[in-house]
Coordinates of C-alpha atoms in Angstrom, one line a residue:
M1 CA 130.1 61.9 -88.2
E2 CA 131.9 62.9 -85.0
F3 CA 134.5 65.5 -84.1
F4 CA 135.3 63.7 -80.9
R5 CA 134.2 60.8 -78.8
I6 CA 133.9 61.0 -75.0
K7 CA 134.7 57.7 -73.4
K8 CA 133.4 58.5 -70.0
D9 CA 129.8 59.4 -69.5
I10 CA 129.2 63.0 -68.2
P11 CA 126.9 62.9 -65.1
F12 CA 124.3 65.4 -66.3
M13 CA 121.5 63.9 -64.2
R14 CA 123.5 64.4 -61.0
H15 CA 122.8 68.1 -61.5
A16 CA 119.3 67.8 -62.9
L17 CA 117.7 69.6 -60.0
V18 CA 120.0 72.6 -60.4
F19 CA 119.3 72.9 -64.1
N20 CA 115.6 72.7 -63.7
V21 CA 115.6 75.4 -60.9
I22 CA 117.5 77.7 -63.4
S23 CA 114.9 76.9 -66.0
L24 CA 112.0 77.6 -63.6
I25 CA 113.4 81.0 -62.7
T26 CA 113.9 81.9 -66.3
F27 CA 110.4 80.7 -67.2
V28 CA 108.8 82.7 -64.3
L29 CA 110.7 85.9 -65.4
A30 CA 109.5 85.5 -69.0
V31 CA 105.9 85.1 -67.9
F32 CA 106.3 88.1 -65.6
F33 CA 107.4 90.3 -68.5
L34 CA 104.7 89.0 -70.7
A35 CA 102.1 89.8 -68.1
T36 CA 103.3 93.2 -67.2
K37 CA 104.8 94.7 -70.4
G38 CA 103.2 92.5 -73.1
L39 CA 104.5 92.2 -76.7
H40 CA 105.2 95.1 -78.9
L41 CA 103.1 94.0 -81.8
S42 CA 103.9 95.2 -85.3
V43 CA 101.6 96.8 -87.9
E44 CA 100.5 93.3 -89.2
F45 CA 98.8 92.6 -85.8
T46 CA 97.6 96.1 -84.8
G47 CA 96.6 97.4 -88.2
G48 CA 97.9 100.6 -89.9
T49 CA 98.9 102.0 -93.2
L50 CA 100.8 100.2 -95.9
I51 CA 102.6 102.4 -98.5
E52 CA 104.4 100.9 -101.5
V53 CA 106.9 103.1 -103.4
K54 CA 109.2 102.3 -106.3
Y55 CA 112.7 103.6 -107.2
Q56 CA 114.4 103.5 -110.5
Q57 CA 117.5 102.0 -108.9
A58 CA 118.1 99.8 -105.9
A59 CA 116.5 101.6 -102.9
D60 CA 118.6 102.7 -99.9
L61 CA 116.6 101.4 -97.0
E62 CA 118.7 103.1 -94.4
K63 CA 118.2 106.5 -96.1
I64 CA 114.5 105.9 -96.2
R65 CA 114.3 105.0 -92.5
G66 CA 116.4 108.1 -91.7
A67 CA 114.0 110.3 -93.8
L68 CA 110.9 108.9 -91.9
G69 CA 112.5 109.3 -88.5
K70 CA 113.6 112.9 -89.3
N71 CA 110.0 113.8 -90.2
G72 CA 108.4 112.5 -87.0
F73 CA 107.3 109.0 -87.9
N74 CA 107.6 106.4 -85.2
D75 CA 107.3 102.6 -85.1
Y76 CA 107.6 102.3 -88.9
T77 CA 108.8 99.3 -90.8
V78 CA 110.7 99.6 -94.1
Q79 CA 111.6 96.6 -96.2
N80 CA 112.0 95.5 -99.8
F81 CA 109.0 94.1 -101.5
G82 CA 109.4 91.9 -104.5
S83 CA 112.7 93.4 -105.7
S84 CA 115.4 95.8 -104.5
Q85 CA 113.6 98.7 -106.2
D86 CA 110.2 98.1 -104.6
V87 CA 109.8 99.3 -100.9
M88 CA 107.0 98.5 -98.5
I89 CA 106.5 101.0 -95.7
R90 CA 104.3 100.1 -92.7
L91 CA 103.0 102.8 -90.3
P92 CA 101.1 102.2 -87.1
L93 CA 97.3 102.6 -86.8
R94 CA 95.9 106.2 -87.0
D95 CA 92.4 107.6 -87.2
A96 CA 90.8 107.4 -90.7
A97 CA 91.3 111.2 -91.4
D98 CA 95.0 111.0 -90.6
S99 CA 95.5 107.8 -92.5
A100 CA 94.3 109.3 -95.7
Q101 CA 97.1 111.9 -95.5
Q102 CA 99.9 109.7 -94.4
G103 CA 100.8 108.7 -98.0
D104 CA 101.3 112.4 -98.9
R105 CA 103.4 113.0 -95.8
V106 CA 105.6 110.0 -96.5
M107 CA 106.2 111.1 -100.1
Q108 CA 107.1 114.6 -99.0
A109 CA 109.6 113.2 -96.6
L110 CA 111.1 110.9 -99.2
T111 CA 111.3 113.7 -101.8
V112 CA 113.5 115.7 -99.5
D113 CA 115.8 113.1 -97.9
A114 CA 115.5 110.1 -100.2
P115 CA 114.5 111.4 -103.7
G116 CA 113.6 109.2 -106.6
A117 CA 110.6 107.4 -105.2
S118 CA 107.2 107.1 -107.0
L119 CA 104.1 106.2 -105.0
Q120 CA 102.5 102.9 -106.1
R121 CA 99.7 102.4 -103.6
V122 CA 98.4 103.3 -100.2
E123 CA 96.4 100.8 -98.2
Y124 CA 94.7 101.0 -94.9
V125 CA 94.7 97.8 -92.8
G126 CA 92.2 97.9 -89.9
P127 CA 92.6 96.3 -86.5
Q128 CA 90.3 93.4 -87.5
V129 CA 92.8 92.1 -90.0
G130 CA 95.5 92.2 -87.4
R131 CA 93.3 90.4 -84.9
E132 CA 92.7 87.7 -87.4
L133 CA 96.4 87.3 -88.0
A134 CA 97.0 87.0 -84.3
E135 CA 94.3 84.4 -83.9
N136 CA 95.6 82.4 -86.9
G137 CA 99.2 82.6 -85.5
A138 CA 98.0 81.3 -82.1
L139 CA 96.1 78.5 -83.9
A140 CA 99.2 77.5 -85.9
L141 CA 101.2 77.3 -82.7
L142 CA 98.5 75.1 -81.1
V143 CA 98.3 72.8 -84.1
V144 CA 102.1 72.4 -84.1
I145 CA 102.2 71.5 -80.4
I146 CA 99.4 68.9 -80.7
G147 CA 101.1 67.4 -83.7
I148 CA 104.4 67.1 -81.9
M149 CA 102.7 65.4 -78.9
I150 CA 100.9 62.9 -81.1
Y151 CA 104.1 62.1 -83.0
L152 CA 106.2 61.6 -79.9
A153 CA 103.5 59.6 -78.1
F154 CA 103.4 57.1 -81.0
R155 CA 107.1 56.9 -81.7
F156 CA 108.2 56.7 -78.0
E157 CA 105.8 56.9 -75.1
W158 CA 103.6 59.5 -73.4
R159 CA 106.3 60.3 -70.9
F160 CA 108.6 61.4 -73.7
A161 CA 105.8 63.4 -75.4
L162 CA 104.9 65.3 -72.2
S163 CA 108.6 66.0 -71.4
A164 CA 109.3 67.3 -75.0
I165 CA 106.3 69.6 -75.1
I166 CA 107.1 71.1 -71.7
A167 CA 110.7 71.7 -72.8
N168 CA 109.7 73.2 -76.1
M169 CA 107.1 75.5 -74.6
H170 CA 109.8 76.5 -72.2
D171 CA 111.8 77.7 -75.3
V172 CA 108.8 79.5 -76.8
I173 CA 107.9 81.3 -73.6
I174 CA 111.5 82.4 -73.0
I175 CA 111.7 83.9 -76.6
L176 CA 108.4 85.8 -76.0
G177 CA 109.7 86.9 -72.6
F178 CA 112.8 88.4 -74.2
F179 CA 110.7 90.3 -76.7
A180 CA 108.4 91.6 -74.0
A181 CA 111.3 92.6 -71.6
F182 CA 113.1 94.6 -74.2
Q183 CA 110.0 95.6 -76.2
W184 CA 111.4 94.4 -79.5
E185 CA 108.9 94.4 -82.3
F186 CA 107.0 91.2 -82.7
S187 CA 106.0 90.7 -86.3
L188 CA 104.9 87.8 -88.6
S189 CA 108.5 87.0 -89.3
V190 CA 109.2 86.6 -85.6
L191 CA 106.2 84.3 -85.3
A192 CA 107.6 82.2 -88.1
A193 CA 110.9 82.1 -86.2
V194 CA 109.1 80.9 -83.1
L195 CA 107.4 78.1 -85.0
A196 CA 110.8 77.1 -86.6
V197 CA 112.4 76.9 -83.1
L198 CA 109.6 74.7 -81.9
G199 CA 110.3 72.2 -84.7
Y200 CA 114.1 72.6 -84.3
S201 CA 114.0 71.9 -80.5
V202 CA 111.8 68.8 -80.9
N203 CA 114.3 67.4 -83.4
E204 CA 117.0 67.5 -80.8
S205 CA 114.7 65.9 -78.2
V206 CA 113.9 63.1 -80.6
V207 CA 117.6 62.4 -81.2
V208 CA 118.3 62.2 -77.5
F209 CA 115.2 60.1 -76.7
D210 CA 116.0 57.7 -79.5
R211 CA 119.4 57.1 -78.0
V212 CA 117.8 56.6 -74.6
R213 CA 115.5 53.9 -76.0
E214 CA 118.4 52.2 -77.8
T215 CA 120.5 52.2 -74.6
F216 CA 117.7 50.8 -72.6
K217 CA 117.3 47.9 -75.0
K218 CA 121.0 47.1 -75.5
V219 CA 122.5 47.6 -72.1
R220 CA 121.5 45.9 -68.9
G221 CA 122.3 46.7 -65.3
M222 CA 122.3 50.5 -65.7
T223 CA 120.0 52.8 -63.8
T224 CA 117.8 55.4 -65.5
P225 CA 120.1 58.3 -64.7
Q226 CA 123.1 56.4 -66.1
V227 CA 121.2 55.6 -69.3
L228 CA 120.3 59.3 -69.8
D229 CA 123.9 60.3 -69.1
R230 CA 125.1 57.9 -71.7
A231 CA 122.5 59.0 -74.3
I232 CA 123.3 62.7 -73.9
T233 CA 127.1 62.1 -73.9
S234 CA 127.0 60.0 -77.0
T235 CA 125.1 62.7 -78.9
I236 CA 127.2 65.7 -77.8
S237 CA 129.4 65.6 -80.9
R238 CA 126.3 65.5 -83.2
T239 CA 124.7 68.4 -81.2
I240 CA 127.8 70.6 -81.5
I241 CA 128.0 70.0 -85.3
T242 CA 124.3 70.6 -86.0
H243 CA 123.7 73.5 -83.7
G244 CA 127.1 75.1 -84.4
S245 CA 126.6 75.2 -88.1
T246 CA 123.0 76.5 -87.7
Q247 CA 124.1 79.2 -85.3
V248 CA 126.8 80.4 -87.7
M249 CA 124.2 80.8 -90.4
V250 CA 121.7 82.6 -88.1
L251 CA 124.4 84.9 -86.7
S252 CA 125.4 85.9 -90.3
M253 CA 121.7 86.9 -90.9
L254 CA 121.7 88.8 -87.5
I255 CA 124.9 90.8 -88.3
F256 CA 124.6 91.3 -92.1
G257 CA 120.9 90.8 -92.8
G258 CA 119.9 94.4 -92.0
E259 CA 116.8 95.6 -90.1
T260 CA 114.4 93.4 -92.1
L261 CA 115.9 90.1 -90.9
Y262 CA 117.2 91.4 -87.5
Y263 CA 114.4 90.4 -85.2
F264 CA 113.8 87.2 -87.2
S265 CA 117.4 86.1 -86.7
L266 CA 117.4 87.4 -83.1
A267 CA 114.5 85.1 -82.2
L268 CA 116.2 82.2 -83.9
T269 CA 119.4 82.9 -82.0
I270 CA 117.7 82.9 -78.7
G271 CA 115.6 79.8 -79.6
I272 CA 118.6 77.7 -80.7
L273 CA 120.6 78.5 -77.6
F274 CA 117.7 77.7 -75.2
G275 CA 116.7 74.8 -77.5
I276 CA 120.0 73.0 -76.9
Y277 CA 119.6 73.6 -73.1
S278 CA 116.0 72.5 -72.8
S279 CA 116.4 69.3 -75.0
V280 CA 119.3 68.1 -72.9
L281 CA 118.9 69.5 -69.5
V282 CA 115.1 70.0 -69.2
A283 CA 113.5 67.2 -71.2
S284 CA 115.8 64.4 -70.0
P285 CA 115.3 65.1 -66.2
L286 CA 111.6 65.3 -66.7
V287 CA 111.6 61.9 -68.4
M288 CA 113.5 60.5 -65.4
W289 CA 111.2 62.0 -62.9
L290 CA 108.1 60.7 -64.8
G291 CA 109.4 57.2 -64.2
V292 CA 110.8 55.9 -67.5
S293 CA 112.5 52.5 -67.1
R294 CA 113.9 49.7 -69.1
E295 CA 110.7 47.5 -68.7
Q296 CA 108.8 50.0 -70.8
F297 CA 110.9 49.2 -73.9
V298 CA 111.9 45.6 -73.4
K299 CA 109.1 43.0 -73.8
P300 CA 109.2 40.4 -71.0
K301 CA 110.1 36.8 -72.0
K302 CA 107.2 34.3 -72.2
A303 CA 107.3 31.6 -69.6
A304 CA 108.5 28.3 -71.0
A305 CA 106.0 25.5 -71.3
E306 CA 106.4 22.3 -69.2
G307 CA 109.2 20.2 -70.6
V308 CA 110.6 23.0 -72.8
A309 CA 114.1 24.2 -72.1
D310 CA 115.2 27.9 -72.2
D311 CA 116.6 27.5 -75.7
G312 CA 113.3 26.2 -77.0
A313 CA 114.2 22.5 -77.0
C314 CA 111.7 19.9 -75.9
V315 CA 112.8 17.4 -73.1
C316 CA 110.7 14.3 -72.8
G317 CA 111.2 11.6 -70.2
A318 CA 109.6 9.0 -68.0
E319 CA 110.4 8.8 -64.3
R320 CA 112.3 5.7 -63.2
P321 CA 112.9 4.5 -59.7
G322 CA 116.0 5.7 -58.1
N323 CA 118.1 8.8 -58.6
Y324 CA 118.1 8.7 -62.5
R325 CA 115.6 9.2 -65.2
P326 CA 116.0 8.8 -69.0
G327 CA 115.5 12.0 -70.9
L328 CA 114.8 12.4 -74.6
R329 CA 115.6 15.9 -75.9
F330 CA 114.5 17.3 -79.3
S331 CA 116.7 20.3 -80.0
Q332 CA 116.0 23.1 -82.5
T333 CA 119.0 22.0 -84.5
G334 CA 117.3 18.7 -85.4
F335 CA 119.5 16.4 -83.2
L336 CA 118.3 14.2 -80.4
F337 CA 119.9 13.7 -77.0
F338 CA 119.0 10.7 -74.9
G339 CA 120.3 10.3 -71.5
A340 CA 119.7 9.6 -67.8
Q341 CA 119.8 12.9 -65.9
K342 CA 120.3 13.0 -62.2
K343 CA 117.5 14.8 -60.3
R344 CA 120.0 16.9 -58.4
P345 CA 120.4 20.1 -60.4
G346 CA 123.6 20.7 -62.3
I347 CA 124.7 17.1 -62.4
A348 CA 124.2 14.8 -65.4
S349 CA 125.3 11.1 -65.5
G350 CA 125.4 9.1 -68.7
A351 CA 124.3 10.2 -72.1
V352 CA 123.7 8.7 -75.5
K353 CA 124.2 11.0 -78.4
L354 CA 122.0 10.3 -81.5
L355 CA 124.0 10.9 -84.6
Q356 CA 121.3 11.8 -87.1
R357 CA 117.6 12.6 -87.3
E358 CA 115.6 11.4 -90.2
T359 CA 112.3 13.1 -91.1
D360 CA 109.4 11.3 -92.7
A361 CA 108.1 13.6 -95.4
K362 CA 104.6 12.3 -95.3
T363 CA 103.9 12.2 -91.6
G364 CA 106.4 14.9 -90.5
S365 CA 107.6 12.6 -87.6
G366 CA 111.3 12.3 -86.8
V367 CA 113.1 9.1 -86.2
G368 CA 116.5 9.0 -84.7
R369 CA 119.1 6.4 -84.9
G370 CA 122.3 6.0 -83.0
E371 CA 124.0 4.2 -80.2
G372 CA 125.4 5.1 -76.9
L373 CA 125.9 4.2 -73.3
L374 CA 123.6 4.7 -70.4
G375 CA 125.6 5.5 -67.3

């Protein structure tokens, strides 16, 4: 399906160096913010107090957040848990004595500003649990990266695998850099969004790389930059349809999803935008600079044996004195051609066409009969 078709290839690779300089600057800034500010980790990673309350009717999350902020609570997380009546409140890590009293303080705040809540449970999550979650999240990210590299190396070639991983890690680091620069809360849902972006970006890279491979096989006489330009141009319509529809859905979550889905959809929004950029304008130039060429996809033709023509036919003959020699040709179509061919290339003189070839079923030998004229 295509909205439009571009007849002339867009010269993306002509500006490949400019695009990659922009990517490098963005990447360095993201690493700088991660190193200096770090991520603002949520309660799942740092540990803290989990409080579950229940309302008789659908809970007003905004009113609950306002009640907690009014009573001096900071860095809290409020979200529905199971149903619209169940609410999970996460508070940052405190000392053990303070943590035992936080449930009562929360209930007092809710009784005044968001009445109707009944306390279901209070649970303390230590920093060890958060550390394990962080380690498991990093391990999940590493496994995804290794799996993508293996898949691309088998499906295409190592140059494509390396280029795709560099481009996808570029997306991940930039997302983390945004969260570090603005100190947005990094939670398990954001980690899930990062993993989703990693798979989403590699899908776009695979589409472009597959078109590159197809163009190399079908079209001759084009340079590598021209092949990449044609591959990217031919997939632009598909890219606009896919990423446009996905971005509309993610933006609807960002605008209407509330605070629970806000950072999740924000991470997806950043990842999708930079995913398009990196798949087209980062991965493709890297493939070009790593030396991809047509010879890596097209198998070289085997050298023809002596007496065998380019079309696979067998030419047999015995030299005669003079400028002419008789030639007996067994073609793949089952016909024979007998003639005297001049030794000078490109000139043939005299031929006898054999009308039919009869095959002996027992011996498999062919016998031809016909008549003609030797020139």
